[in-house]
XYZ file of C-alpha atoms in Angstrom:
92
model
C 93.765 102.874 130.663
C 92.504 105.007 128.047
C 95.512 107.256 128.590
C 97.830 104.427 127.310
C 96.298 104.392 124.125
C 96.398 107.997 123.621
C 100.316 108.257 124.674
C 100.657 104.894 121.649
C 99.031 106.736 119.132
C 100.822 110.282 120.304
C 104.092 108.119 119.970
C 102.964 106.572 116.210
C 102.094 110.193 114.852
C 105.135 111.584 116.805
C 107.263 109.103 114.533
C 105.648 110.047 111.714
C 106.313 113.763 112.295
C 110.282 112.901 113.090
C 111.173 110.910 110.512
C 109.208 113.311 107.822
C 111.482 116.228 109.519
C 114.101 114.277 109.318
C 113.716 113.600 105.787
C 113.247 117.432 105.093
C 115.937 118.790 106.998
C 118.921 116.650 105.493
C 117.367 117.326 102.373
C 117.890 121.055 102.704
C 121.121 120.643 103.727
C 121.879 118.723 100.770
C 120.121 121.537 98.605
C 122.438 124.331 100.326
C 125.814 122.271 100.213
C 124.426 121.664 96.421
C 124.086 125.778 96.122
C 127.440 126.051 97.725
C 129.013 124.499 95.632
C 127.735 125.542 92.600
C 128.084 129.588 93.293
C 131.897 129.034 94.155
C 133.816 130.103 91.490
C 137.033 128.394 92.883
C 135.292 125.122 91.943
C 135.271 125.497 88.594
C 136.177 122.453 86.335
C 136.716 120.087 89.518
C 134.882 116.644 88.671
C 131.936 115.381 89.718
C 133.634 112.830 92.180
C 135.042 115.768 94.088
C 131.351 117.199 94.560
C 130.146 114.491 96.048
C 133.251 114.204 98.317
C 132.399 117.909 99.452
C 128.471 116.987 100.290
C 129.211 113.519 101.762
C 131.544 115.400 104.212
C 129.335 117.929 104.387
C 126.291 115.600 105.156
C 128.479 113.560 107.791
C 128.987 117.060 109.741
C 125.287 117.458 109.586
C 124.707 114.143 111.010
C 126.561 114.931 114.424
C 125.635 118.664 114.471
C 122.676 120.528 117.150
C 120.585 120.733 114.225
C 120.096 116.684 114.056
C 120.058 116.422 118.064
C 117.324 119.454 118.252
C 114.662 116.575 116.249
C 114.628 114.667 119.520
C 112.743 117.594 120.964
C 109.562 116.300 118.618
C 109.466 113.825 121.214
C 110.522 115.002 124.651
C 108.501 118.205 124.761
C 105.018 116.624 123.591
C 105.911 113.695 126.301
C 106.484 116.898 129.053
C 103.622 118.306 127.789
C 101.290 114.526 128.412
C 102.928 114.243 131.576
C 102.254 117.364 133.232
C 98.440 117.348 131.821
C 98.194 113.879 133.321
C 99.762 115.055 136.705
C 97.385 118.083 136.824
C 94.476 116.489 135.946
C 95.025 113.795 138.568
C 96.220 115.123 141.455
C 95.270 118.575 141.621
C-alpha cells in the first residue's frame, strides 16, 4: 500500500503546483491586458472605471480560454505517467 501514499502526496504537491500556476498565469494576463491598455493611444483620458471594465472582460475571456483548460494537464499527465510505471513494474 505504499503506492497509495505516494499517489496522496503526488496529488498534495500536484495542488500545490496548480494553484501556484494558476496564480501566475492570470496574473500575467492581468499584467499584459494592464500593458495593453496603457500603450493604446486611443485610450487616452477614458476613466479608470472603463479600465477595469476592459481587464474584467478581458480576465472573464481568460477564464474560459485553452490557456486555463491546458493547467489540468499538471494533473493528468503526472497521473499517466504513475499509472503506466505502476503497470510496468507489476506486470511486466
Amino acid at each position: 500500500m505504499g503506492w497509495l501514499r505516494l499517489a496522496f502526496f503526488m496529488y498534495v504537491g500536484l495542488t500545490i503546483i496548480y494553484f501556484v500556476t494558476g496564480i501566475y498565469s492570470r496574473s500575467v494576463r492581468r499584467e499584459k491586458l494592464e500593458k495593453e491598455w496603457d500603450t493604446d493611444p486611443a485610450r487616452e483620458g477614458q476613466t479608470v472605471e472603463e479600465r477595469s471594465a476592459f481587464i474584467e472582460a478581458g480576465m472573464v475571456h481568460y477564464d474560459k480560454g485553452l490557456k486555463k483548460r491546458l493547467l489540468w494537464l499538471i494533473y493528468i499527465i503526472p497521473t499517466i505517467g504513475f499509472l503506466v510505471t505502476i503497470y510496468v513494474i507489476n506486470w511486466h
